[in-house]
Amino acid sequence: MSEVTRLIDAAAAGDSRASVELLPLVYDELRKLAAARMSVETPGHTLSATALVHEAYIRLVGPNDALRWDNSGHFFVAAAEAMRRVLVDHARSKGRKKRIGGRERLSITDTVGRADDDPHLVLSLDEALKRLAVEDAAAAEVAKLHLFAGLPINDAATALGMSRATAYRDWTFARAWLQDALDDTP
C-alpha cells in the first residue's frame, strides 16, 4: 500500500494528523487539476486555482465527511467532484439573475469557461449533469471529470477505471446529450 493510499484511508477514517500529512503529498496533483479547470475560466475570475484546491480539500477530509476511498484514483475522482461542487456553489453565490433574450449557442466547454460571466450557465450545466446521471451515470462521471476538473478523457478513463475507448464513447454521448439539454434551457 502506498503512503498516499495509507494516509487517504486514515484521513477518511477521521485521523486529523493524516489529513495534515496527506495534503503535501497530493497538493501538486490537486493543484494541476484545479489549474487545468481554472484555465478555461474567464480572466479575472474571483476564485483562484489555489482557493479551489483548498475548498475542495476541506470538503474531502473535513470533519463532516465520512467517506472512504478505495485507492488514490478514487480519491482524485472525489476531489474532482468536490471541485465541481465548489464551482457550482460559487456560481450560486454570485446571485446573478438569469439572462433574458439574446441567447447565444455555446459549446459545452464554452459554457463552463464562462462561469464567472454568467453563473447561470454553470448551474444549468450542473442540473443537466444530474439529469444525465439518471440516464447514463458513467457518461455523467466522464463529463464531470472533463468539464469541471479539466481532466483529459484519457486521464478520466484511468481515474474511473475504464478503457479509453469506453471513456471516449461516454464523452461523445455526454457532450451531445448536454449540448441538447443546454440548448433547450431557457
Short mmCIF file of N, CA and C in Angstrom, two decimals:
data_model
loop_
_atom_site.label_atom_id
_atom_site.label_comp_id
_atom_site.label_asym_id
_atom_site.label_seq_id
_atom_site.Cartn_x
_atom_site.Cartn_y
_atom_site.Cartn_z
N MET A 1 0.85 -1.18 0.00
CA MET A 1 0.00 0.00 0.00
C MET A 1 0.90 1.24 0.00
N SER A 2 0.61 2.16 -0.90
CA SER A 2 1.42 3.38 -0.97
C SER A 2 1.13 4.29 0.22
N GLU A 3 2.05 5.20 0.45
CA GLU A 3 1.90 6.15 1.55
C GLU A 3 0.65 7.01 1.35
N VAL A 4 0.41 7.43 0.11
CA VAL A 4 -0.78 8.24 -0.19
C VAL A 4 -2.04 7.45 0.15
N THR A 5 -2.12 6.21 -0.29
CA THR A 5 -3.30 5.40 -0.03
C THR A 5 -3.49 5.19 1.47
N ARG A 6 -2.39 4.94 2.20
CA ARG A 6 -2.49 4.75 3.65
C ARG A 6 -3.02 6.02 4.31
N LEU A 7 -2.50 7.17 3.91
CA LEU A 7 -2.94 8.43 4.50
C LEU A 7 -4.37 8.77 4.10
N ILE A 8 -4.74 8.44 2.87
CA ILE A 8 -6.12 8.67 2.42
C ILE A 8 -7.07 7.85 3.29
N ASP A 9 -6.72 6.59 3.54
CA ASP A 9 -7.55 5.72 4.39
C ASP A 9 -7.65 6.28 5.80
N ALA A 10 -6.53 6.72 6.34
CA ALA A 10 -6.52 7.26 7.70
C ALA A 10 -7.31 8.57 7.78
N ALA A 11 -7.15 9.43 6.78
CA ALA A 11 -7.89 10.70 6.77
C ALA A 11 -9.38 10.45 6.66
N ALA A 12 -9.74 9.50 5.82
CA ALA A 12 -11.17 9.17 5.65
C ALA A 12 -11.75 8.59 6.93
N ALA A 13 -10.90 7.95 7.72
CA ALA A 13 -11.35 7.38 8.99
C ALA A 13 -11.41 8.43 10.10
N GLY A 14 -11.01 9.67 9.78
CA GLY A 14 -11.13 10.75 10.75
C GLY A 14 -9.84 11.15 11.44
N ASP A 15 -8.72 10.60 11.03
CA ASP A 15 -7.42 10.93 11.62
C ASP A 15 -6.98 12.29 11.10
N SER A 16 -7.07 13.31 11.96
CA SER A 16 -6.73 14.67 11.52
C SER A 16 -5.24 14.81 11.22
N ARG A 17 -4.39 14.06 11.91
CA ARG A 17 -2.96 14.11 11.63
C ARG A 17 -2.67 13.59 10.22
N ALA A 18 -3.40 12.55 9.81
CA ALA A 18 -3.23 12.00 8.46
C ALA A 18 -3.64 13.03 7.41
N SER A 19 -4.69 13.79 7.69
CA SER A 19 -5.13 14.84 6.76
C SER A 19 -4.03 15.88 6.55
N VAL A 20 -3.35 16.23 7.63
CA VAL A 20 -2.27 17.21 7.56
C VAL A 20 -1.09 16.63 6.77
N GLU A 21 -0.77 15.36 6.98
CA GLU A 21 0.34 14.72 6.28
C GLU A 21 0.00 14.46 4.81
N LEU A 22 -1.27 14.25 4.52
CA LEU A 22 -1.70 13.93 3.16
C LEU A 22 -1.59 15.13 2.22
N LEU A 23 -1.95 16.29 2.70
CA LEU A 23 -2.01 17.46 1.83
C LEU A 23 -0.72 17.71 1.04
N PRO A 24 0.45 17.70 1.65
CA PRO A 24 1.66 17.94 0.84
C PRO A 24 1.89 16.87 -0.24
N LEU A 25 1.44 15.66 0.03
CA LEU A 25 1.65 14.57 -0.94
C LEU A 25 0.73 14.66 -2.14
N VAL A 26 -0.47 15.18 -1.96
CA VAL A 26 -1.44 15.25 -3.06
C VAL A 26 -1.64 16.66 -3.60
N TYR A 27 -1.04 17.64 -2.93
CA TYR A 27 -1.29 19.03 -3.30
C TYR A 27 -0.93 19.33 -4.75
N ASP A 28 0.24 18.88 -5.19
CA ASP A 28 0.66 19.18 -6.56
C ASP A 28 -0.33 18.63 -7.58
N GLU A 29 -0.80 17.40 -7.36
CA GLU A 29 -1.76 16.80 -8.30
C GLU A 29 -3.10 17.55 -8.26
N LEU A 30 -3.56 17.90 -7.06
CA LEU A 30 -4.80 18.66 -6.94
C LEU A 30 -4.64 20.05 -7.58
N ARG A 31 -3.48 20.64 -7.40
CA ARG A 31 -3.22 21.96 -7.98
C ARG A 31 -3.24 21.90 -9.50
N LYS A 32 -2.70 20.80 -10.07
CA LYS A 32 -2.74 20.63 -11.53
C LYS A 32 -4.18 20.51 -12.01
N LEU A 33 -4.99 19.73 -11.29
CA LEU A 33 -6.41 19.60 -11.65
C LEU A 33 -7.10 20.96 -11.60
N ALA A 34 -6.87 21.69 -10.53
CA ALA A 34 -7.51 22.99 -10.37
C ALA A 34 -7.02 23.99 -11.40
N ALA A 35 -5.72 23.99 -11.68
CA ALA A 35 -5.17 24.92 -12.67
C ALA A 35 -5.74 24.62 -14.05
N ALA A 36 -5.86 23.33 -14.39
CA ALA A 36 -6.45 22.98 -15.68
C ALA A 36 -7.90 23.45 -15.74
N ARG A 37 -8.61 23.29 -14.65
CA ARG A 37 -10.00 23.71 -14.60
C ARG A 37 -10.14 25.22 -14.70
N MET A 38 -9.30 25.93 -13.97
CA MET A 38 -9.39 27.38 -13.94
C MET A 38 -8.85 28.03 -15.22
N SER A 39 -8.05 27.28 -15.99
CA SER A 39 -7.50 27.84 -17.23
C SER A 39 -8.59 28.12 -18.26
N VAL A 40 -9.74 27.47 -18.15
CA VAL A 40 -10.82 27.73 -19.10
C VAL A 40 -11.80 28.78 -18.58
N GLU A 41 -11.57 29.27 -17.36
CA GLU A 41 -12.42 30.32 -16.83
C GLU A 41 -12.04 31.65 -17.46
N THR A 42 -12.94 32.59 -17.38
CA THR A 42 -12.64 33.91 -17.92
C THR A 42 -11.58 34.60 -17.07
N PRO A 43 -10.74 35.44 -17.68
CA PRO A 43 -9.73 36.16 -16.90
C PRO A 43 -10.40 37.00 -15.82
N GLY A 44 -9.78 37.07 -14.67
CA GLY A 44 -10.33 37.85 -13.57
C GLY A 44 -11.37 37.10 -12.75
N HIS A 45 -11.45 35.80 -12.93
CA HIS A 45 -12.40 35.00 -12.13
C HIS A 45 -12.08 35.22 -10.67
N THR A 46 -13.09 35.33 -9.85
CA THR A 46 -12.88 35.65 -8.44
C THR A 46 -12.41 34.47 -7.61
N LEU A 47 -12.39 33.29 -8.19
CA LEU A 47 -11.91 32.10 -7.48
C LEU A 47 -10.61 31.66 -8.13
N SER A 48 -9.55 31.54 -7.34
CA SER A 48 -8.25 31.12 -7.89
C SER A 48 -8.11 29.60 -7.81
N ALA A 49 -7.14 29.08 -8.54
CA ALA A 49 -6.88 27.63 -8.50
C ALA A 49 -6.50 27.21 -7.09
N THR A 50 -5.73 28.03 -6.41
CA THR A 50 -5.33 27.70 -5.04
C THR A 50 -6.54 27.65 -4.12
N ALA A 51 -7.42 28.63 -4.24
CA ALA A 51 -8.64 28.63 -3.42
C ALA A 51 -9.51 27.42 -3.75
N LEU A 52 -9.58 27.06 -5.01
CA LEU A 52 -10.36 25.89 -5.42
C LEU A 52 -9.80 24.62 -4.79
N VAL A 53 -8.47 24.46 -4.81
CA VAL A 53 -7.85 23.29 -4.18
C VAL A 53 -8.17 23.26 -2.69
N HIS A 54 -8.02 24.38 -2.03
CA HIS A 54 -8.23 24.42 -0.58
C HIS A 54 -9.68 24.11 -0.21
N GLU A 55 -10.61 24.72 -0.94
CA GLU A 55 -12.03 24.45 -0.67
C GLU A 55 -12.37 22.99 -0.91
N ALA A 56 -11.88 22.44 -2.02
CA ALA A 56 -12.15 21.04 -2.34
C ALA A 56 -11.53 20.12 -1.30
N TYR A 57 -10.32 20.41 -0.87
CA TYR A 57 -9.64 19.57 0.11
C TYR A 57 -10.38 19.57 1.44
N ILE A 58 -10.84 20.74 1.86
CA ILE A 58 -11.60 20.83 3.11
C ILE A 58 -12.86 19.98 3.01
N ARG A 59 -13.50 20.00 1.87
CA ARG A 59 -14.71 19.18 1.68
C ARG A 59 -14.39 17.69 1.68
N LEU A 60 -13.21 17.35 1.18
CA LEU A 60 -12.83 15.94 1.10
C LEU A 60 -12.47 15.34 2.45
N VAL A 61 -11.74 16.07 3.26
CA VAL A 61 -11.25 15.49 4.51
C VAL A 61 -11.80 16.20 5.74
N GLY A 62 -12.80 17.03 5.53
CA GLY A 62 -13.39 17.76 6.64
C GLY A 62 -14.07 16.83 7.64
N PRO A 63 -14.41 17.36 8.80
CA PRO A 63 -14.99 16.54 9.87
C PRO A 63 -16.37 15.96 9.53
N ASN A 64 -17.07 16.56 8.60
CA ASN A 64 -18.42 16.06 8.26
C ASN A 64 -18.41 15.02 7.17
N ASP A 65 -17.23 14.68 6.68
CA ASP A 65 -17.12 13.76 5.55
C ASP A 65 -16.64 12.41 6.04
N ALA A 66 -17.51 11.41 5.99
CA ALA A 66 -17.16 10.08 6.47
C ALA A 66 -16.91 9.13 5.30
N LEU A 67 -16.43 9.67 4.20
CA LEU A 67 -16.19 8.83 3.03
C LEU A 67 -14.93 8.01 3.19
N ARG A 68 -14.91 6.88 2.54
CA ARG A 68 -13.69 6.06 2.44
C ARG A 68 -13.40 5.92 0.96
N TRP A 69 -12.14 6.02 0.62
CA TRP A 69 -11.74 5.90 -0.76
C TRP A 69 -11.03 4.57 -0.95
N ASP A 70 -11.32 3.92 -2.07
CA ASP A 70 -10.73 2.61 -2.35
C ASP A 70 -9.24 2.71 -2.66
N ASN A 71 -8.84 3.79 -3.32
CA ASN A 71 -7.45 3.97 -3.73
C ASN A 71 -7.24 5.44 -4.08
N SER A 72 -6.04 5.76 -4.50
CA SER A 72 -5.76 7.16 -4.81
C SER A 72 -6.54 7.64 -6.03
N GLY A 73 -6.82 6.74 -7.00
CA GLY A 73 -7.64 7.12 -8.15
C GLY A 73 -9.03 7.55 -7.72
N HIS A 74 -9.61 6.78 -6.81
CA HIS A 74 -10.93 7.10 -6.27
C HIS A 74 -10.89 8.44 -5.53
N PHE A 75 -9.81 8.70 -4.79
CA PHE A 75 -9.65 9.96 -4.08
C PHE A 75 -9.66 11.14 -5.06
N PHE A 76 -8.92 10.99 -6.18
CA PHE A 76 -8.84 12.09 -7.13
C PHE A 76 -10.16 12.29 -7.88
N VAL A 77 -10.91 11.22 -8.09
CA VAL A 77 -12.25 11.37 -8.65
C VAL A 77 -13.13 12.15 -7.67
N ALA A 78 -13.02 11.81 -6.39
CA ALA A 78 -13.77 12.54 -5.36
C ALA A 78 -13.32 14.00 -5.30
N ALA A 79 -12.02 14.23 -5.50
CA ALA A 79 -11.51 15.60 -5.49
C ALA A 79 -12.08 16.40 -6.67
N ALA A 80 -12.18 15.76 -7.82
CA ALA A 80 -12.76 16.43 -8.99
C ALA A 80 -14.22 16.78 -8.73
N GLU A 81 -14.94 15.86 -8.10
CA GLU A 81 -16.34 16.12 -7.75
C GLU A 81 -16.44 17.26 -6.74
N ALA A 82 -15.53 17.29 -5.78
CA ALA A 82 -15.54 18.38 -4.79
C ALA A 82 -15.26 19.72 -5.48
N MET A 83 -14.34 19.73 -6.46
CA MET A 83 -14.07 20.97 -7.20
C MET A 83 -15.30 21.41 -7.98
N ARG A 84 -16.01 20.45 -8.58
CA ARG A 84 -17.23 20.78 -9.31
C ARG A 84 -18.23 21.44 -8.36
N ARG A 85 -18.39 20.86 -7.18
CA ARG A 85 -19.34 21.41 -6.21
C ARG A 85 -18.93 22.80 -5.75
N VAL A 86 -17.65 23.02 -5.55
CA VAL A 86 -17.17 24.35 -5.17
C VAL A 86 -17.52 25.36 -6.26
N LEU A 87 -17.27 25.00 -7.52
CA LEU A 87 -17.56 25.92 -8.62
C LEU A 87 -19.06 26.18 -8.75
N VAL A 88 -19.87 25.15 -8.55
CA VAL A 88 -21.33 25.34 -8.62
C VAL A 88 -21.79 26.23 -7.47
N ASP A 89 -21.29 25.98 -6.27
CA ASP A 89 -21.65 26.82 -5.13
C ASP A 89 -21.20 28.26 -5.35
N HIS A 90 -20.02 28.42 -5.94
CA HIS A 90 -19.51 29.76 -6.24
C HIS A 90 -20.44 30.46 -7.23
N ALA A 91 -20.88 29.73 -8.25
CA ALA A 91 -21.80 30.31 -9.23
C ALA A 91 -23.12 30.70 -8.57
N ARG A 92 -23.61 29.85 -7.68
CA ARG A 92 -24.86 30.17 -6.99
C ARG A 92 -24.72 31.41 -6.13
N SER A 93 -23.57 31.54 -5.48
CA SER A 93 -23.38 32.67 -4.58
C SER A 93 -23.28 34.00 -5.32
N LYS A 94 -22.99 33.94 -6.60
CA LYS A 94 -22.91 35.16 -7.38
C LYS A 94 -24.26 35.87 -7.42
N GLY A 95 -25.33 35.05 -7.35
CA GLY A 95 -26.67 35.62 -7.27
C GLY A 95 -27.10 36.42 -8.47
N ARG A 96 -26.56 36.14 -9.61
CA ARG A 96 -26.97 36.88 -10.80
C ARG A 96 -28.29 36.36 -11.31
N LYS A 97 -29.04 37.26 -11.88
CA LYS A 97 -30.31 36.87 -12.47
C LYS A 97 -30.08 36.20 -13.81
N LYS A 98 -31.02 35.36 -14.16
CA LYS A 98 -30.97 34.66 -15.44
C LYS A 98 -31.06 35.70 -16.58
N ARG A 99 -30.24 35.47 -17.61
CA ARG A 99 -30.30 36.37 -18.76
C ARG A 99 -31.62 36.19 -19.48
N ILE A 100 -32.13 37.28 -19.98
CA ILE A 100 -33.39 37.24 -20.71
C ILE A 100 -33.10 37.65 -22.15
N GLY A 101 -33.59 36.86 -23.10
CA GLY A 101 -33.43 37.18 -24.51
C GLY A 101 -31.99 37.12 -24.95
N GLY A 102 -31.75 37.31 -26.22
CA GLY A 102 -30.41 37.36 -26.76
C GLY A 102 -29.58 36.11 -26.51
N ARG A 103 -30.23 34.96 -26.46
CA ARG A 103 -29.49 33.72 -26.19
C ARG A 103 -28.54 33.44 -27.34
N GLU A 104 -27.39 32.91 -26.98
CA GLU A 104 -26.44 32.51 -27.99
C GLU A 104 -26.08 31.05 -27.78
N ARG A 105 -25.75 30.38 -28.85
CA ARG A 105 -25.36 28.97 -28.76
C ARG A 105 -23.91 28.88 -28.30
N LEU A 106 -23.67 28.08 -27.26
CA LEU A 106 -22.33 27.89 -26.72
C LEU A 106 -21.99 26.41 -26.75
N SER A 107 -20.72 26.12 -26.96
CA SER A 107 -20.31 24.73 -26.84
C SER A 107 -20.26 24.39 -25.36
N ILE A 108 -20.22 23.10 -25.06
CA ILE A 108 -20.17 22.68 -23.67
C ILE A 108 -18.96 23.27 -22.97
N THR A 109 -17.79 23.25 -23.58
CA THR A 109 -16.59 23.78 -22.93
C THR A 109 -16.68 25.30 -22.77
N ASP A 110 -17.34 25.99 -23.70
CA ASP A 110 -17.56 27.43 -23.55
C ASP A 110 -18.45 27.70 -22.34
N THR A 111 -19.42 26.86 -22.13
CA THR A 111 -20.36 27.06 -21.03
C THR A 111 -19.63 27.08 -19.70
N VAL A 112 -18.77 26.10 -19.47
CA VAL A 112 -18.03 26.05 -18.22
C VAL A 112 -17.06 27.20 -18.13
N GLY A 113 -16.43 27.56 -19.24
CA GLY A 113 -15.45 28.62 -19.25
C GLY A 113 -16.01 30.00 -18.98
N ARG A 114 -17.31 30.17 -19.16
CA ARG A 114 -17.92 31.48 -18.96
C ARG A 114 -18.64 31.58 -17.63
N ALA A 115 -18.28 30.73 -16.70
CA ALA A 115 -18.97 30.66 -15.42
C ALA A 115 -18.97 31.98 -14.67
N ASP A 116 -17.87 32.70 -14.68
CA ASP A 116 -17.82 33.93 -13.91
C ASP A 116 -18.63 35.03 -14.57
N ASP A 117 -18.73 35.01 -15.90
CA ASP A 117 -19.54 36.00 -16.60
C ASP A 117 -21.02 35.73 -16.38
N ASP A 118 -21.42 34.48 -16.35
CA ASP A 118 -22.83 34.12 -16.19
C ASP A 118 -22.94 32.82 -15.40
N PRO A 119 -23.02 32.90 -14.08
CA PRO A 119 -23.09 31.71 -13.24
C PRO A 119 -24.29 30.83 -13.57
N HIS A 120 -25.30 31.40 -14.21
CA HIS A 120 -26.46 30.60 -14.58
C HIS A 120 -26.05 29.45 -15.50
N LEU A 121 -25.04 29.69 -16.34
CA LEU A 121 -24.58 28.65 -17.24
C LEU A 121 -24.04 27.43 -16.48
N VAL A 122 -23.28 27.67 -15.43
CA VAL A 122 -22.74 26.56 -14.63
C VAL A 122 -23.87 25.85 -13.91
N LEU A 123 -24.82 26.61 -13.40
CA LEU A 123 -25.95 25.99 -12.71
C LEU A 123 -26.79 25.16 -13.68
N SER A 124 -26.98 25.66 -14.89
CA SER A 124 -27.71 24.89 -15.90
C SER A 124 -26.97 23.62 -16.26
N LEU A 125 -25.65 23.72 -16.40
CA LEU A 125 -24.84 22.54 -16.71
C LEU A 125 -24.90 21.54 -15.57
N ASP A 126 -24.84 22.02 -14.35
CA ASP A 126 -24.92 21.12 -13.19
C ASP A 126 -26.25 20.38 -13.16
N GLU A 127 -27.34 21.09 -13.41
CA GLU A 127 -28.66 20.44 -13.45
C GLU A 127 -28.74 19.42 -14.59
N ALA A 128 -28.17 19.78 -15.75
CA ALA A 128 -28.17 18.86 -16.88
C ALA A 128 -27.34 17.61 -16.55
N LEU A 129 -26.22 17.79 -15.86
CA LEU A 129 -25.40 16.64 -15.46
C LEU A 129 -26.15 15.71 -14.51
N LYS A 130 -26.93 16.29 -13.63
CA LYS A 130 -27.73 15.46 -12.71
C LYS A 130 -28.75 14.63 -13.49
N ARG A 131 -29.38 15.24 -14.49
CA ARG A 131 -30.35 14.50 -15.31
C ARG A 131 -29.65 13.44 -16.16
N LEU A 132 -28.47 13.77 -16.68
CA LEU A 132 -27.70 12.80 -17.45
C LEU A 132 -27.30 11.61 -16.58
N ALA A 133 -26.95 11.86 -15.34
CA ALA A 133 -26.53 10.78 -14.43
C ALA A 133 -27.64 9.76 -14.23
N VAL A 134 -28.89 10.21 -14.29
CA VAL A 134 -30.01 9.28 -14.17
C VAL A 134 -30.07 8.37 -15.40
N GLU A 135 -29.78 8.95 -16.56
CA GLU A 135 -29.84 8.18 -17.81
C GLU A 135 -28.58 7.36 -18.05
N ASP A 136 -27.41 7.95 -17.77
CA ASP A 136 -26.14 7.24 -18.01
C ASP A 136 -25.11 7.76 -17.01
N ALA A 137 -24.98 7.08 -15.89
CA ALA A 137 -24.10 7.52 -14.81
C ALA A 137 -22.64 7.58 -15.24
N ALA A 138 -22.19 6.60 -16.02
CA ALA A 138 -20.79 6.58 -16.45
C ALA A 138 -20.47 7.78 -17.35
N ALA A 139 -21.35 8.09 -18.27
CA ALA A 139 -21.14 9.24 -19.15
C ALA A 139 -21.11 10.53 -18.35
N ALA A 140 -21.98 10.63 -17.34
CA ALA A 140 -22.01 11.83 -16.49
C ALA A 140 -20.70 11.97 -15.71
N GLU A 141 -20.14 10.86 -15.23
CA GLU A 141 -18.88 10.92 -14.49
C GLU A 141 -17.73 11.37 -15.39
N VAL A 142 -17.67 10.84 -16.61
CA VAL A 142 -16.63 11.25 -17.55
C VAL A 142 -16.77 12.75 -17.83
N ALA A 143 -18.00 13.20 -18.04
CA ALA A 143 -18.24 14.62 -18.33
C ALA A 143 -17.84 15.50 -17.16
N LYS A 144 -18.17 15.10 -15.93
CA LYS A 144 -17.79 15.89 -14.74
C LYS A 144 -16.28 16.03 -14.65
N LEU A 145 -15.57 14.92 -14.82
CA LEU A 145 -14.12 14.97 -14.71
C LEU A 145 -13.50 15.82 -15.81
N HIS A 146 -14.06 15.73 -17.00
CA HIS A 146 -13.51 16.50 -18.12
C HIS A 146 -13.87 17.98 -18.01
N LEU A 147 -15.12 18.27 -17.74
CA LEU A 147 -15.57 19.66 -17.74
C LEU A 147 -15.21 20.42 -16.47
N PHE A 148 -15.36 19.79 -15.32
CA PHE A 148 -15.17 20.53 -14.08
C PHE A 148 -13.79 20.35 -13.47
N ALA A 149 -13.14 19.22 -13.71
CA ALA A 149 -11.79 19.03 -13.18
C ALA A 149 -10.74 19.28 -14.24
N GLY A 150 -11.15 19.41 -15.50
CA GLY A 150 -10.21 19.69 -16.57
C GLY A 150 -9.37 18.50 -16.98
N LEU A 151 -9.79 17.30 -16.59
CA LEU A 151 -9.02 16.11 -16.96
C LEU A 151 -9.21 15.79 -18.44
N PRO A 152 -8.14 15.45 -19.13
CA PRO A 152 -8.32 14.92 -20.48
C PRO A 152 -9.08 13.59 -20.39
N ILE A 153 -9.74 13.20 -21.46
CA ILE A 153 -10.56 11.99 -21.45
C ILE A 153 -9.72 10.77 -21.07
N ASN A 154 -8.47 10.69 -21.54
CA ASN A 154 -7.60 9.56 -21.18
C ASN A 154 -7.42 9.47 -19.67
N ASP A 155 -7.18 10.61 -19.02
CA ASP A 155 -6.98 10.62 -17.57
C ASP A 155 -8.28 10.32 -16.83
N ALA A 156 -9.38 10.79 -17.37
CA ALA A 156 -10.68 10.47 -16.76
C ALA A 156 -10.93 8.97 -16.82
N ALA A 157 -10.57 8.34 -17.95
CA ALA A 157 -10.72 6.89 -18.09
C ALA A 157 -9.91 6.17 -17.02
N THR A 158 -8.68 6.59 -16.82
CA THR A 158 -7.81 5.97 -15.81
C THR A 158 -8.40 6.15 -14.42
N ALA A 159 -8.82 7.38 -14.10
CA ALA A 159 -9.38 7.64 -12.77
C ALA A 159 -10.64 6.83 -12.51
N LEU A 160 -11.43 6.59 -13.55
CA LEU A 160 -12.68 5.86 -13.38
C LEU A 160 -12.51 4.35 -13.59
N GLY A 161 -11.30 3.93 -13.97
CA GLY A 161 -11.05 2.51 -14.16
C GLY A 161 -11.76 1.93 -15.37
N MET A 162 -11.82 2.72 -16.44
CA MET A 162 -12.46 2.23 -17.67
C MET A 162 -11.49 2.36 -18.83
N SER A 163 -11.79 1.68 -19.91
CA SER A 163 -10.92 1.76 -21.08
C SER A 163 -11.04 3.15 -21.73
N ARG A 164 -10.01 3.53 -22.47
CA ARG A 164 -10.04 4.81 -23.18
C ARG A 164 -11.19 4.85 -24.17
N ALA A 165 -11.40 3.74 -24.87
CA ALA A 165 -12.47 3.70 -25.88
C ALA A 165 -13.83 3.92 -25.23
N THR A 166 -14.04 3.29 -24.09
CA THR A 166 -15.32 3.48 -23.39
C THR A 166 -15.47 4.92 -22.92
N ALA A 167 -14.40 5.49 -22.39
CA ALA A 167 -14.46 6.88 -21.92
C ALA A 167 -14.76 7.83 -23.07
N TYR A 168 -14.13 7.61 -24.23
CA TYR A 168 -14.40 8.47 -25.39
C TYR A 168 -15.84 8.31 -25.88
N ARG A 169 -16.35 7.08 -25.87
CA ARG A 169 -17.77 6.86 -26.25
C ARG A 169 -18.69 7.57 -25.27
N ASP A 170 -18.39 7.43 -23.98
CA ASP A 170 -19.20 8.09 -22.96
C ASP A 170 -19.15 9.61 -23.11
N TRP A 171 -17.95 10.15 -23.38
CA TRP A 171 -17.81 11.59 -23.55
C TRP A 171 -18.57 12.08 -24.78
N THR A 172 -18.50 11.34 -25.87
CA THR A 172 -19.21 11.73 -27.09
C THR A 172 -20.71 11.79 -26.83
N PHE A 173 -21.22 10.77 -26.15
CA PHE A 173 -22.64 10.75 -25.80
C PHE A 173 -22.97 11.90 -24.85
N ALA A 174 -22.17 12.06 -23.79
CA ALA A 174 -22.44 13.11 -22.79
C ALA A 174 -22.40 14.50 -23.42
N ARG A 175 -21.42 14.74 -24.27
CA ARG A 175 -21.29 16.07 -24.90
C ARG A 175 -22.54 16.38 -25.73
N ALA A 176 -22.99 15.42 -26.54
CA ALA A 176 -24.19 15.65 -27.36
C ALA A 176 -25.42 15.80 -26.48
N TRP A 177 -25.55 14.96 -25.46
CA TRP A 177 -26.71 15.00 -24.58
C TRP A 177 -26.77 16.32 -23.83
N LEU A 178 -25.63 16.75 -23.31
CA LEU A 178 -25.58 18.01 -22.54
C LEU A 178 -25.82 19.21 -23.45
N GLN A 179 -25.26 19.18 -24.66
CA GLN A 179 -25.47 20.29 -25.58
C GLN A 179 -26.96 20.43 -25.90
N ASP A 180 -27.61 19.30 -26.14
CA ASP A 180 -29.04 19.32 -26.40
C ASP A 180 -29.82 19.83 -25.20
N ALA A 181 -29.44 19.38 -24.02
CA ALA A 181 -30.13 19.82 -22.80
C ALA A 181 -29.95 21.31 -22.57
N LEU A 182 -28.74 21.82 -22.82
CA LEU A 182 -28.49 23.25 -22.62
C LEU A 182 -29.17 24.09 -23.69
N ASP A 183 -29.26 23.58 -24.91
CA ASP A 183 -29.97 24.30 -25.97
C ASP A 183 -31.44 24.47 -25.63
N ASP A 184 -32.00 23.51 -24.89
CA ASP A 184 -33.41 23.56 -24.51
C ASP A 184 -33.65 24.39 -23.25
N THR A 185 -32.58 24.79 -22.57
CA THR A 185 -32.72 25.57 -21.34
C THR A 185 -33.05 27.01 -21.68
N PRO A 186 -34.12 27.54 -21.08
CA PRO A 186 -34.49 28.95 -21.37
C PRO A 186 -33.50 29.93 -20.81
#
